[in-house]
Tab-separated table of N, CA and C in Angstrom:
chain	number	residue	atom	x	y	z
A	550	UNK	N	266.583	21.899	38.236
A	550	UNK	CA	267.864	21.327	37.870
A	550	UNK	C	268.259	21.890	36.510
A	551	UNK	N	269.489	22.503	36.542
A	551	UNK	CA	269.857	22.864	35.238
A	551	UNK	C	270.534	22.040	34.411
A	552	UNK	N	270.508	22.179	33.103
A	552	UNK	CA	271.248	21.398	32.108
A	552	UNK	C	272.514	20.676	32.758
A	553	UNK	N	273.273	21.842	32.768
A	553	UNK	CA	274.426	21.253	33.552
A	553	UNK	C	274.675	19.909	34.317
A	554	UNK	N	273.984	20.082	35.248
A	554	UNK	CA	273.392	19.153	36.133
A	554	UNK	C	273.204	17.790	35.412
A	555	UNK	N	272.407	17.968	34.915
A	555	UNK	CA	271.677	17.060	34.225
A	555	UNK	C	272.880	15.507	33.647
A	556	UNK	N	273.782	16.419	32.583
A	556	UNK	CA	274.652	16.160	31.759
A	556	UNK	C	275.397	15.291	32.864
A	557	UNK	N	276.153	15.888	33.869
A	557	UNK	CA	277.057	15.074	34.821
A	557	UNK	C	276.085	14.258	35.974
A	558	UNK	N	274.920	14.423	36.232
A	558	UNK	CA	273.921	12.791	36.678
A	558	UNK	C	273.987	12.141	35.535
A	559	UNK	N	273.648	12.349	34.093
A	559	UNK	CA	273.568	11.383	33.609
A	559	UNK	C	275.201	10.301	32.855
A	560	UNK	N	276.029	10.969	32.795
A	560	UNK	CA	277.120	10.604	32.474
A	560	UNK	C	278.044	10.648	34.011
A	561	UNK	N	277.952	9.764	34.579
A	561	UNK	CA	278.903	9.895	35.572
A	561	UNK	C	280.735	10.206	35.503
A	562	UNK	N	281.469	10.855	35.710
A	562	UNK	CA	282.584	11.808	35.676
A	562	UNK	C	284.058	10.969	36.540
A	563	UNK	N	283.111	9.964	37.302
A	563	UNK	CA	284.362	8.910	37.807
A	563	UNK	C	285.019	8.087	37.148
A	564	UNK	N	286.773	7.550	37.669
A	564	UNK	CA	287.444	6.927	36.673
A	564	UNK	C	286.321	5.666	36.149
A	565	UNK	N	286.261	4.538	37.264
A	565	UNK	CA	286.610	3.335	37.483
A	565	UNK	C	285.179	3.522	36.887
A	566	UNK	N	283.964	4.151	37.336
A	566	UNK	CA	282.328	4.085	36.176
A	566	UNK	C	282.338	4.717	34.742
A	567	UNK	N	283.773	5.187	34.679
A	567	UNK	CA	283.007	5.838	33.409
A	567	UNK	C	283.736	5.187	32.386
A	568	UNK	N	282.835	4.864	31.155
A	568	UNK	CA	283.383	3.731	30.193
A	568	UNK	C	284.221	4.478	29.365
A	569	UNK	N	284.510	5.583	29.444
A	569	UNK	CA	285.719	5.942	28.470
A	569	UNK	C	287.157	5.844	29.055
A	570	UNK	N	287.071	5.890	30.311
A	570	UNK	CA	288.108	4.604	31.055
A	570	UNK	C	288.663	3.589	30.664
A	571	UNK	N	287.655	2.390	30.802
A	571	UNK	CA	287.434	1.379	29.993
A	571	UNK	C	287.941	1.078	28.552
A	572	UNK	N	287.605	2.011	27.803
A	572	UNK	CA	287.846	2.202	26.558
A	572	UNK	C	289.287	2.485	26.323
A	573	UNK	N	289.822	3.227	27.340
A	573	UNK	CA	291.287	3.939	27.120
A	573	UNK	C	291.961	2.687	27.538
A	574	UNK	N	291.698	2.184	28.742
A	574	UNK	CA	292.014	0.808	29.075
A	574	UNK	C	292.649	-0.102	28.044
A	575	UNK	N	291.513	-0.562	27.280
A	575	UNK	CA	291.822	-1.532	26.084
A	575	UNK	C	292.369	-0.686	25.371
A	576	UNK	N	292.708	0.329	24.590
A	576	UNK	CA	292.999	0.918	23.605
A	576	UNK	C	294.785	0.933	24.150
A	577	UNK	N	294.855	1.423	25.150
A	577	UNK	CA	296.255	1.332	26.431
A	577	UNK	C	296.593	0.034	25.824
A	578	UNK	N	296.092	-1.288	26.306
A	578	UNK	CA	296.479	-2.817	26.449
A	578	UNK	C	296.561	-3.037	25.153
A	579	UNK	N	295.804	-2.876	24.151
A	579	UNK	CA	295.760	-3.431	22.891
A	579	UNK	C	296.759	-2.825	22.034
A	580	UNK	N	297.333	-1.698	21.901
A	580	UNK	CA	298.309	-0.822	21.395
A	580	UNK	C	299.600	-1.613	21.968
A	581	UNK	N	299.790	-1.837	23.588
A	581	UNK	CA	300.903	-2.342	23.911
A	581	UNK	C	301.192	-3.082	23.155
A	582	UNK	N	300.024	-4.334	23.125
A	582	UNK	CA	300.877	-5.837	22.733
A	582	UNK	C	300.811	-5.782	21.489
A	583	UNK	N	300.215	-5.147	20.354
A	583	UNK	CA	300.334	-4.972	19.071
A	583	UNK	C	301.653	-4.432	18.362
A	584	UNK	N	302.543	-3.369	19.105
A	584	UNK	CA	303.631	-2.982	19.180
A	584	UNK	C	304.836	-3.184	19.634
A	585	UNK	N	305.523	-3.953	19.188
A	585	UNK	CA	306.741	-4.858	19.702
A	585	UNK	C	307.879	-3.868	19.813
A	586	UNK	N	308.663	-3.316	20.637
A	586	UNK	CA	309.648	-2.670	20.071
A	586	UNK	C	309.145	-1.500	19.300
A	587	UNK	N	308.163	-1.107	18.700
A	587	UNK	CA	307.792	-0.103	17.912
A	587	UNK	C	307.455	-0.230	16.773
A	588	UNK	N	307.756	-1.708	16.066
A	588	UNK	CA	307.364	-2.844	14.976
A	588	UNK	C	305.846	-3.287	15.302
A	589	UNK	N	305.059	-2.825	14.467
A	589	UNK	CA	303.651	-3.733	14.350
A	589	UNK	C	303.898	-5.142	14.278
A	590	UNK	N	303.169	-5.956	15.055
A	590	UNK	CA	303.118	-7.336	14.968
A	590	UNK	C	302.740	-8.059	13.781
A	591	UNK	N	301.902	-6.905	12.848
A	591	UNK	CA	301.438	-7.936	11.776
A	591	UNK	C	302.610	-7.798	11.126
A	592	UNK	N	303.440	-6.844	10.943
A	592	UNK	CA	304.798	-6.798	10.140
A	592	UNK	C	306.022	-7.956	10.491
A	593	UNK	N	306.241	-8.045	11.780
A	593	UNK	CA	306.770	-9.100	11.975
A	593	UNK	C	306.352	-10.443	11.680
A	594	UNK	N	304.839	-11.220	11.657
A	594	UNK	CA	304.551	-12.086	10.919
A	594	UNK	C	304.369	-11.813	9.463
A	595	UNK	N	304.499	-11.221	8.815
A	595	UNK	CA	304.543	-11.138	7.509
A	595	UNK	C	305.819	-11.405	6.885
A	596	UNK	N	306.945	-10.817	7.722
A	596	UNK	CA	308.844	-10.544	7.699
A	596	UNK	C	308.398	-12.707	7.897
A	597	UNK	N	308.617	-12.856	8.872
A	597	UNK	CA	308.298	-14.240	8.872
A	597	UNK	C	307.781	-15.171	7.734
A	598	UNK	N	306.960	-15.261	7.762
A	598	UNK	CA	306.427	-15.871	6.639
A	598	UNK	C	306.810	-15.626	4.835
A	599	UNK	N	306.729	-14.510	4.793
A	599	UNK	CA	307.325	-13.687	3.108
A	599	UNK	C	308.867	-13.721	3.231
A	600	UNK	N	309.687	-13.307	3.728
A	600	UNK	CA	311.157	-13.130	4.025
A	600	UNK	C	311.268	-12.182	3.173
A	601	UNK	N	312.280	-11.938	2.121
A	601	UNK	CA	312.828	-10.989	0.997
A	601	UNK	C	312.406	-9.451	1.840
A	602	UNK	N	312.159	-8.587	0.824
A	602	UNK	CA	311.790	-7.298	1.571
A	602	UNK	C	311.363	-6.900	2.593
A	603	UNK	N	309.964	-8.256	2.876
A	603	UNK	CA	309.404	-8.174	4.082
A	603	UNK	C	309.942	-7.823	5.359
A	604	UNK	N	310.981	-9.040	5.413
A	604	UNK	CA	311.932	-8.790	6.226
A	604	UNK	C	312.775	-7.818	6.297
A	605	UNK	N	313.517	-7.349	5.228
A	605	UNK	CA	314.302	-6.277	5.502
A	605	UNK	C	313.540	-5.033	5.790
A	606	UNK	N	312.234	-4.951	5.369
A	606	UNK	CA	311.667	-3.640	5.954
A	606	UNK	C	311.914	-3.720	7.872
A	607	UNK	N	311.496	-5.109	8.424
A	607	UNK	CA	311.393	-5.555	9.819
A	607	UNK	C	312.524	-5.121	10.607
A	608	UNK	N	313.417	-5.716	10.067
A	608	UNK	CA	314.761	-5.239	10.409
A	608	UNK	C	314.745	-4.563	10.334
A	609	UNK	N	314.883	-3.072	9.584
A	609	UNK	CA	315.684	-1.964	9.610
A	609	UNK	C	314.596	-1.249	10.297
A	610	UNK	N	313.584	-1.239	10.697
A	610	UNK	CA	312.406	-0.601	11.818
A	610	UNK	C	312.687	-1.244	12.619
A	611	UNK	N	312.920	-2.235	13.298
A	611	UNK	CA	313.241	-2.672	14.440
A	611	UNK	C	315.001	-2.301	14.653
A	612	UNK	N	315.234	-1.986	14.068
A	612	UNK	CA	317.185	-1.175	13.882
A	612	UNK	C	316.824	-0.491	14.855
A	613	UNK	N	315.806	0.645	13.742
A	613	UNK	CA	315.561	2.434	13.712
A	613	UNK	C	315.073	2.426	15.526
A	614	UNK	N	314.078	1.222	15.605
A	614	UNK	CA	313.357	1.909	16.839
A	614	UNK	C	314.244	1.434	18.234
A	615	UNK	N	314.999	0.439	17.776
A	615	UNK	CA	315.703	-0.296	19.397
A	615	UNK	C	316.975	0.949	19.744
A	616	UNK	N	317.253	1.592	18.126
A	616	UNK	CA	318.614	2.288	18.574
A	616	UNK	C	317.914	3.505	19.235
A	617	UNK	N	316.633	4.089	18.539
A	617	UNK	CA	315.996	4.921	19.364
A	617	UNK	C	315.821	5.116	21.072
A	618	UNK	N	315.207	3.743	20.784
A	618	UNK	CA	314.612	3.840	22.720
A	618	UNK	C	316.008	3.511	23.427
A	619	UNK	N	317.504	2.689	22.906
A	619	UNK	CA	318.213	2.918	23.935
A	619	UNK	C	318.596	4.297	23.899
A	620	UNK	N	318.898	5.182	22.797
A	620	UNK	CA	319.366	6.208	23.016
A	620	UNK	C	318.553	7.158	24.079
A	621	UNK	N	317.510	6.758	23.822
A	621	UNK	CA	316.932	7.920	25.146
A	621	UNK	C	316.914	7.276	26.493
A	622	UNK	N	316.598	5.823	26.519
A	622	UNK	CA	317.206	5.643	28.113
A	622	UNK	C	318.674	5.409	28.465
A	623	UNK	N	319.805	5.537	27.151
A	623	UNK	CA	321.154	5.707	27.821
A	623	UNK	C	321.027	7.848	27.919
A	624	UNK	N	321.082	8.687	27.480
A	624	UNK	CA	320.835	10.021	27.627
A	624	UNK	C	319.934	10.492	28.493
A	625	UNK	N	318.814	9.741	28.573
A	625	UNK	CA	317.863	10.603	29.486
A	625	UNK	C	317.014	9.917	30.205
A	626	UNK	N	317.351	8.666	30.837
A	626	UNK	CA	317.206	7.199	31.236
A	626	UNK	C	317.027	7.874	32.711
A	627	UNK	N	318.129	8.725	33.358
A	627	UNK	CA	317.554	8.842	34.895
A	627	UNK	C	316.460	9.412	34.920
A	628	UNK	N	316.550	10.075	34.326
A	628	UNK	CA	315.700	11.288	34.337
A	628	UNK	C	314.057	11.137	34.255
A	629	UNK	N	314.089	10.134	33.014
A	629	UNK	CA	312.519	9.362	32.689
A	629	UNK	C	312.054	8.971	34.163
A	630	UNK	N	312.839	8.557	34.320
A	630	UNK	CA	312.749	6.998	35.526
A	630	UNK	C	312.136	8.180	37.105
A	631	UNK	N	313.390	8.952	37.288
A	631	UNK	CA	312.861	9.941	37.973
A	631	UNK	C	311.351	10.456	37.917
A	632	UNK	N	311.195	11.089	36.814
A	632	UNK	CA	310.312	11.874	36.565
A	632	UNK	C	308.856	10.525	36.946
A	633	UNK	N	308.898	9.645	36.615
A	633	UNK	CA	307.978	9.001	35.908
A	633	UNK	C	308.171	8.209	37.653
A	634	UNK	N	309.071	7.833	38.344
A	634	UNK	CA	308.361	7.448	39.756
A	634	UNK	C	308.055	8.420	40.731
A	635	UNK	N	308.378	9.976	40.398
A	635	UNK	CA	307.847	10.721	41.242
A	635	UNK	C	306.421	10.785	40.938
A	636	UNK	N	305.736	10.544	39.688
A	636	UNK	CA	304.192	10.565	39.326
A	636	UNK	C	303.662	9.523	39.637
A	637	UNK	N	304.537	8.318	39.523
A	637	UNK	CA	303.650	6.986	40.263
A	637	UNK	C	303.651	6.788	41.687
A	638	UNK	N	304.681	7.588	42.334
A	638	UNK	CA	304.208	8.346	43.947
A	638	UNK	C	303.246	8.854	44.007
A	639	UNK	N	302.917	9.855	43.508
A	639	UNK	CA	302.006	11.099	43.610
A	639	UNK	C	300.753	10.249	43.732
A	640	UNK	N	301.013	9.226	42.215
A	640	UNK	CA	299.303	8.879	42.431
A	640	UNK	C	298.966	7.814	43.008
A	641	UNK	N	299.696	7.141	43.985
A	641	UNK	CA	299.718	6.500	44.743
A	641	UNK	C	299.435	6.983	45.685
A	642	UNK	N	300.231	8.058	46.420
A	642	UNK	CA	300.011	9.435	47.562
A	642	UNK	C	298.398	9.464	47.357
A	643	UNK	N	298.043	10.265	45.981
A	643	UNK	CA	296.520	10.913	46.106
A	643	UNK	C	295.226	9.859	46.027
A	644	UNK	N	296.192	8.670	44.987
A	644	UNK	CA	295.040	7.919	45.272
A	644	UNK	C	294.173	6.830	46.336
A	645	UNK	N	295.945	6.280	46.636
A	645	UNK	CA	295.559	5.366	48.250
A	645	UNK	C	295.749	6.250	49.189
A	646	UNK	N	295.965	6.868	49.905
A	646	UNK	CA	296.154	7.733	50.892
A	646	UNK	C	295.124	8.584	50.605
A	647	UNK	N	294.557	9.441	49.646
A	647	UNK	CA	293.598	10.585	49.653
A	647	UNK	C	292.239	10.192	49.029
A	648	UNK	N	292.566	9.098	48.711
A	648	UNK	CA	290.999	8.319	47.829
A	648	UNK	C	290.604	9.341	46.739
A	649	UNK	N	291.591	9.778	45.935
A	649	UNK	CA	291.637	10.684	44.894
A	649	UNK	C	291.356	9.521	43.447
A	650	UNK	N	290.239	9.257	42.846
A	650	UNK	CA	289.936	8.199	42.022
A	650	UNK	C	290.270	8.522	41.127
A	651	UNK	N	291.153	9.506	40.323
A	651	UNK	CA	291.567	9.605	39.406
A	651	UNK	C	292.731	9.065	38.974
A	652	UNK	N	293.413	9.628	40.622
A	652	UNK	CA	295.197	8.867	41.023
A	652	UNK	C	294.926	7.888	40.695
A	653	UNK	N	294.202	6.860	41.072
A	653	UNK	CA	294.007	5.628	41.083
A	653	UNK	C	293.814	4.667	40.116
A	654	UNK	N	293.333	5.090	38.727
A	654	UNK	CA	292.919	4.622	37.615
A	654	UNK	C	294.272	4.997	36.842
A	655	UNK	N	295.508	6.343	37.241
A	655	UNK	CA	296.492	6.386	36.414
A	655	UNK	C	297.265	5.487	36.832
A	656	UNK	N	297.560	5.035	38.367
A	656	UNK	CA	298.592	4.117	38.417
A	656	UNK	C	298.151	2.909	38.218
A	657	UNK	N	296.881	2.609	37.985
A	657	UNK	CA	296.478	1.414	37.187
A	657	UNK	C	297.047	1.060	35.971
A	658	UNK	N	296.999	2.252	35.168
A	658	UNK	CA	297.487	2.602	33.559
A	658	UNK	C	299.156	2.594	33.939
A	659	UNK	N	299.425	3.525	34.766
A	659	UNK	CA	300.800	3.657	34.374
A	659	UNK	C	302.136	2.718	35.334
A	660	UNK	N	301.227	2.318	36.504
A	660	UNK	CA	302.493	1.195	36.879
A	660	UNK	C	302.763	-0.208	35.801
A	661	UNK	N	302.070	-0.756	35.045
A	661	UNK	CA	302.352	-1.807	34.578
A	661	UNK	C	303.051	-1.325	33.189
A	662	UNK	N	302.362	-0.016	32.539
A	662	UNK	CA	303.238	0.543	31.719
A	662	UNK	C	304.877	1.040	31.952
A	663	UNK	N	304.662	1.118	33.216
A	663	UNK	CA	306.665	1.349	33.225
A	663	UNK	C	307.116	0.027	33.446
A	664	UNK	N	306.759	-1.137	33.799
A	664	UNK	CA	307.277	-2.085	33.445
A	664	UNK	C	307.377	-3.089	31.995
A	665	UNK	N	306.588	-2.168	31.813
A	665	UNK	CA	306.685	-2.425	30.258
A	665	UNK	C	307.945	-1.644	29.108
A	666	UNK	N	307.884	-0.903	29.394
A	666	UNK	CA	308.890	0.215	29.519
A	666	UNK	C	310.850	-0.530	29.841
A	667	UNK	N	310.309	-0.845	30.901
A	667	UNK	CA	311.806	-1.405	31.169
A	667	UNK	C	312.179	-2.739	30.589
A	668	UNK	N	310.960	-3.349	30.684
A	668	UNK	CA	311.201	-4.830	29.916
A	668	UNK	C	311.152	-4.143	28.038
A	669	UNK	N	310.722	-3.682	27.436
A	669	UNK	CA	311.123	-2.701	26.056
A	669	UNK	C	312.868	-2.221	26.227
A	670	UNK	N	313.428	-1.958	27.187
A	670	UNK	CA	314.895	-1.272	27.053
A	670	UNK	C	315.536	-2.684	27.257
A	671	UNK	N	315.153	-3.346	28.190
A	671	UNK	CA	315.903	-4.661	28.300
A	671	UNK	C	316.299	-5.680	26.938
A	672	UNK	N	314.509	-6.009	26.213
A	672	UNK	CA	315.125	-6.848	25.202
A	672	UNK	C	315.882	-5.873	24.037
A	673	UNK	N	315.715	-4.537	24.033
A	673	UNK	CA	316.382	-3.617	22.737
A	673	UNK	C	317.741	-3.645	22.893
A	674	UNK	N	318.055	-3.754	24.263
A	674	UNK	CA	319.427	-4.115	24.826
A	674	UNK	C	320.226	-5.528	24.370
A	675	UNK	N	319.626	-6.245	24.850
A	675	UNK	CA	319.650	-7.917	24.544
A	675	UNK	C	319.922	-7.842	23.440
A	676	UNK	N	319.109	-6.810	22.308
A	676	UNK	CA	319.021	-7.426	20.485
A	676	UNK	C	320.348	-6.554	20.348
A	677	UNK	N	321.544	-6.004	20.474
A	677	UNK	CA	322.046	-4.563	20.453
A	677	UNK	C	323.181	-5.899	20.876
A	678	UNK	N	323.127	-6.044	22.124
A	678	UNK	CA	324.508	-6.626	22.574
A	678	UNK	C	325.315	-7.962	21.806
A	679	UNK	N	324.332	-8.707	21.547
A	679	UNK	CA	324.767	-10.058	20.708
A	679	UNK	C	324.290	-10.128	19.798
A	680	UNK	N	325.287	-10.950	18.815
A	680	UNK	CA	324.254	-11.190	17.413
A	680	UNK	C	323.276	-12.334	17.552
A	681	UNK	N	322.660	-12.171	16.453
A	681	UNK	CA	321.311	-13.134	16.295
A	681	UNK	C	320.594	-13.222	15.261
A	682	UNK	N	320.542	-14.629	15.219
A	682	UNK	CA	319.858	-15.032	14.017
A	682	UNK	C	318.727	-13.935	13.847
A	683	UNK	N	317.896	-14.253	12.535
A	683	UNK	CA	316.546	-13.828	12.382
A	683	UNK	C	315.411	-14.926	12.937
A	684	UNK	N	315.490	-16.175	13.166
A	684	UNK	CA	314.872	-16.318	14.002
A	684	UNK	C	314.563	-16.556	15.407
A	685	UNK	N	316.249	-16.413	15.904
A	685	UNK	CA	316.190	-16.143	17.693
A	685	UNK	C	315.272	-14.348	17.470
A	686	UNK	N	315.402	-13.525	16.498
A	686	UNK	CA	315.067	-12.477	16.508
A	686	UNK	C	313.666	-12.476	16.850
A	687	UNK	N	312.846	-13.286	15.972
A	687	UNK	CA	311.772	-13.728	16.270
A	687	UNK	C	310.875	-14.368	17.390
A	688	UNK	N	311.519	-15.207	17.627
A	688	UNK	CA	311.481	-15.689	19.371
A	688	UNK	C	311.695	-14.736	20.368
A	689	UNK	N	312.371	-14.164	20.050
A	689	UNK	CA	312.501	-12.817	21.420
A	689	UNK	C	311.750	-12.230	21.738
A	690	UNK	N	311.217	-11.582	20.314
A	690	UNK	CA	309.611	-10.480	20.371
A	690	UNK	C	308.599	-11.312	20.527
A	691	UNK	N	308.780	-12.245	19.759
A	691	UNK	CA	307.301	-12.988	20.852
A	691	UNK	C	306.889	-13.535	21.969
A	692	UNK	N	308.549	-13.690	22.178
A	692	UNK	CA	308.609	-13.550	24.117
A	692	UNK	C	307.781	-12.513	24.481
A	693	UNK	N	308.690	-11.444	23.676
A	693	UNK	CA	308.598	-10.131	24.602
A	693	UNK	C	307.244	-9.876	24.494
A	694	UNK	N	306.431	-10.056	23.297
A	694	UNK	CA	304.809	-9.590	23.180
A	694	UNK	C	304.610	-10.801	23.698
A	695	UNK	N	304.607	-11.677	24.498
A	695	UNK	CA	303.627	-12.653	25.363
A	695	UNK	C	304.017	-12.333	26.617
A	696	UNK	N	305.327	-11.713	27.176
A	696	UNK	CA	305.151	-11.159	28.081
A	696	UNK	C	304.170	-9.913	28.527
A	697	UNK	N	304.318	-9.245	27.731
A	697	UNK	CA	303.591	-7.182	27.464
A	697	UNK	C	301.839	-8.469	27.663
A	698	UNK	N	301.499	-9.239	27.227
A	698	UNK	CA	299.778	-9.817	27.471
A	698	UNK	C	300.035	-10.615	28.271
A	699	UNK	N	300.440	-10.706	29.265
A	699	UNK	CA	300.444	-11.054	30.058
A	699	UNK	C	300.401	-10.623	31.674
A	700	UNK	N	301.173	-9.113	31.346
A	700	UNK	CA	301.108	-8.236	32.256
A	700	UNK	C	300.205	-7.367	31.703
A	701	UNK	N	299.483	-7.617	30.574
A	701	UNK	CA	298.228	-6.586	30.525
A	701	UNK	C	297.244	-7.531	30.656
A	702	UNK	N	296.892	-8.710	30.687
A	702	UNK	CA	295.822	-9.650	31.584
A	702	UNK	C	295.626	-9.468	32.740
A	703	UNK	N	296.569	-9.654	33.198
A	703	UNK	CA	296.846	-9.195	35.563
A	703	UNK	C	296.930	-7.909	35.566
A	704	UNK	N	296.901	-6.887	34.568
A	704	UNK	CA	296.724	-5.444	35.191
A	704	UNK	C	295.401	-5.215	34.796
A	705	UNK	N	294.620	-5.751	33.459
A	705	UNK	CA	293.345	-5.510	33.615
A	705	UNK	C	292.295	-6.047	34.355
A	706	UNK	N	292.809	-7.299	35.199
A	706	UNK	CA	292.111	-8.237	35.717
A	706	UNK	C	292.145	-7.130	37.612
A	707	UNK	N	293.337	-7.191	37.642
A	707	UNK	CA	293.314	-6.361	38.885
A	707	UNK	C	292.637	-5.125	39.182
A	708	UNK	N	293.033	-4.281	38.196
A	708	UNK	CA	292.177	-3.096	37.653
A	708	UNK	C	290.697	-3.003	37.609
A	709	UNK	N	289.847	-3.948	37.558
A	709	UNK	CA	288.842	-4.498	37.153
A	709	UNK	C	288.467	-4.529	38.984
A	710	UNK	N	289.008	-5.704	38.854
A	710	UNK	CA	288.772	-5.882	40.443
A	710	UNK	C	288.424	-4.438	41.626
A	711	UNK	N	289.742	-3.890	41.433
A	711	UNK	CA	289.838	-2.492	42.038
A	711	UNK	C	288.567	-1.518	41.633
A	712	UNK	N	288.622	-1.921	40.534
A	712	UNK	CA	287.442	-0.688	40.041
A	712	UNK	C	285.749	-0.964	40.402
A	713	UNK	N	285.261	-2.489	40.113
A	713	UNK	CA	284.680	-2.912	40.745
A	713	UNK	C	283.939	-2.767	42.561
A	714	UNK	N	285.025	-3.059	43.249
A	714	UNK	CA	285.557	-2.257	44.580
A	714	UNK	C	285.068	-1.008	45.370
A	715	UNK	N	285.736	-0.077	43.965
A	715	UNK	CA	285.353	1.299	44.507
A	715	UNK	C	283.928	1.304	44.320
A	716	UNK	N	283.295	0.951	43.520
A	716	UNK	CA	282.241	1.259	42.748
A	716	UNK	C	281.313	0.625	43.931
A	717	UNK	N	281.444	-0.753	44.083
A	717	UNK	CA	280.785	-0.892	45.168
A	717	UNK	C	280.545	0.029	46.396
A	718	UNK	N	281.561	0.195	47.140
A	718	UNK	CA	281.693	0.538	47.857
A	718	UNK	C	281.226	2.311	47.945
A	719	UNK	N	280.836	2.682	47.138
A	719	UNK	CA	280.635	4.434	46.828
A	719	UNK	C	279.427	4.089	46.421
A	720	UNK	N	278.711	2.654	45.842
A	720	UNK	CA	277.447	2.554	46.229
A	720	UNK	C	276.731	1.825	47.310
A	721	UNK	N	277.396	1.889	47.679
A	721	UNK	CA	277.255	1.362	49.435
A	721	UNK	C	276.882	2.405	50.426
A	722	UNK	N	277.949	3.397	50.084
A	722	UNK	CA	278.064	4.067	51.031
A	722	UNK	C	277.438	5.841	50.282
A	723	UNK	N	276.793	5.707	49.540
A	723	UNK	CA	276.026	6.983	48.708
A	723	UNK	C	276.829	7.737	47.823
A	724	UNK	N	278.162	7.440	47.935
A	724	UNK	CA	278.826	8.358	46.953
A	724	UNK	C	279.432	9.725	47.826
């Protein structure tokens, strides 16, 4: 047995066994809900609590980033959307249909991320169309970040499940 060898028995190379998966997983989930809009969460409780600068730093990053993300989904909004469900086909195609385990671990990652995605254009929309206090402002994003952990609880919980699953089942059946 050569080195080679060796290296990929001992580190297994599959999504759902291999812990840098895992790792990307949480790093995926934990980045979401930490990032509101594109505003760190600790900044928004700080804007909260301190007010004066605090806040106006909050605001004008939450300006910068809501006018951002609508501008690219009013300009290039089909197009994302396009692009981005022809890949959550694909890996849907390769992964349920072809038992391609790679497909399978991205649309893990990336279906709950485009709904994240759309619920991100929705409330940037919402904050854009009407005025609002600073603290309906507040209430919104923490809607919106208790929504984003919430759909990253049931996607890691499912995910889990699924991955679990395969794993069984490929040691069931020898791999």
């Amino acid at each position: 047995m050569d080195w080679y060898s060796s290296v990929f028995e001992l580190i297994d190379m599959r999504s759902f066994s291999n812990l840098w998966f895992w790792i990307g997983l949480a790093v995926v989930w934990s980045s979401a809900s930490h990032w509101v809009l594109g505003v760190p969460y600790d900044m928004i409780g700080r804007a909260r609590r301190h007010g004066g600068q605090a806040e106006d730093d909050f605001v004008d990053l939450l300006r910068i980033n809501s006018r951002r993300l609508l501008y690219i989904a009013d300009e290039a909004g089909l197009w994302v959307i396009g692009v981005g469900m022809f890949l959550l086909t694909t890996c849907v195609t390769l992964g349920f249909f072809y038992g391609v385990e790679i497909a399978q671990a991205l649309f893990f990652l990336g279906f709950p991320m485009a709904i994240i995605s759309l619920l991100s254009v929705r409330t940037a929309r919402a904050l854009f169309e009407t005025e609002h206090t600073i603290d309906q402002i507040y209430k919104r994003l923490a809607r919106h970040r208790l929504v984003v952990q919430a759909i990253g609880m049931v996607s890691i919980f499912i995910t889990a499940m699924w991955g679990m699953y395969v794993n069984l089942s490929i040691g069931v059946l020898g791999g």
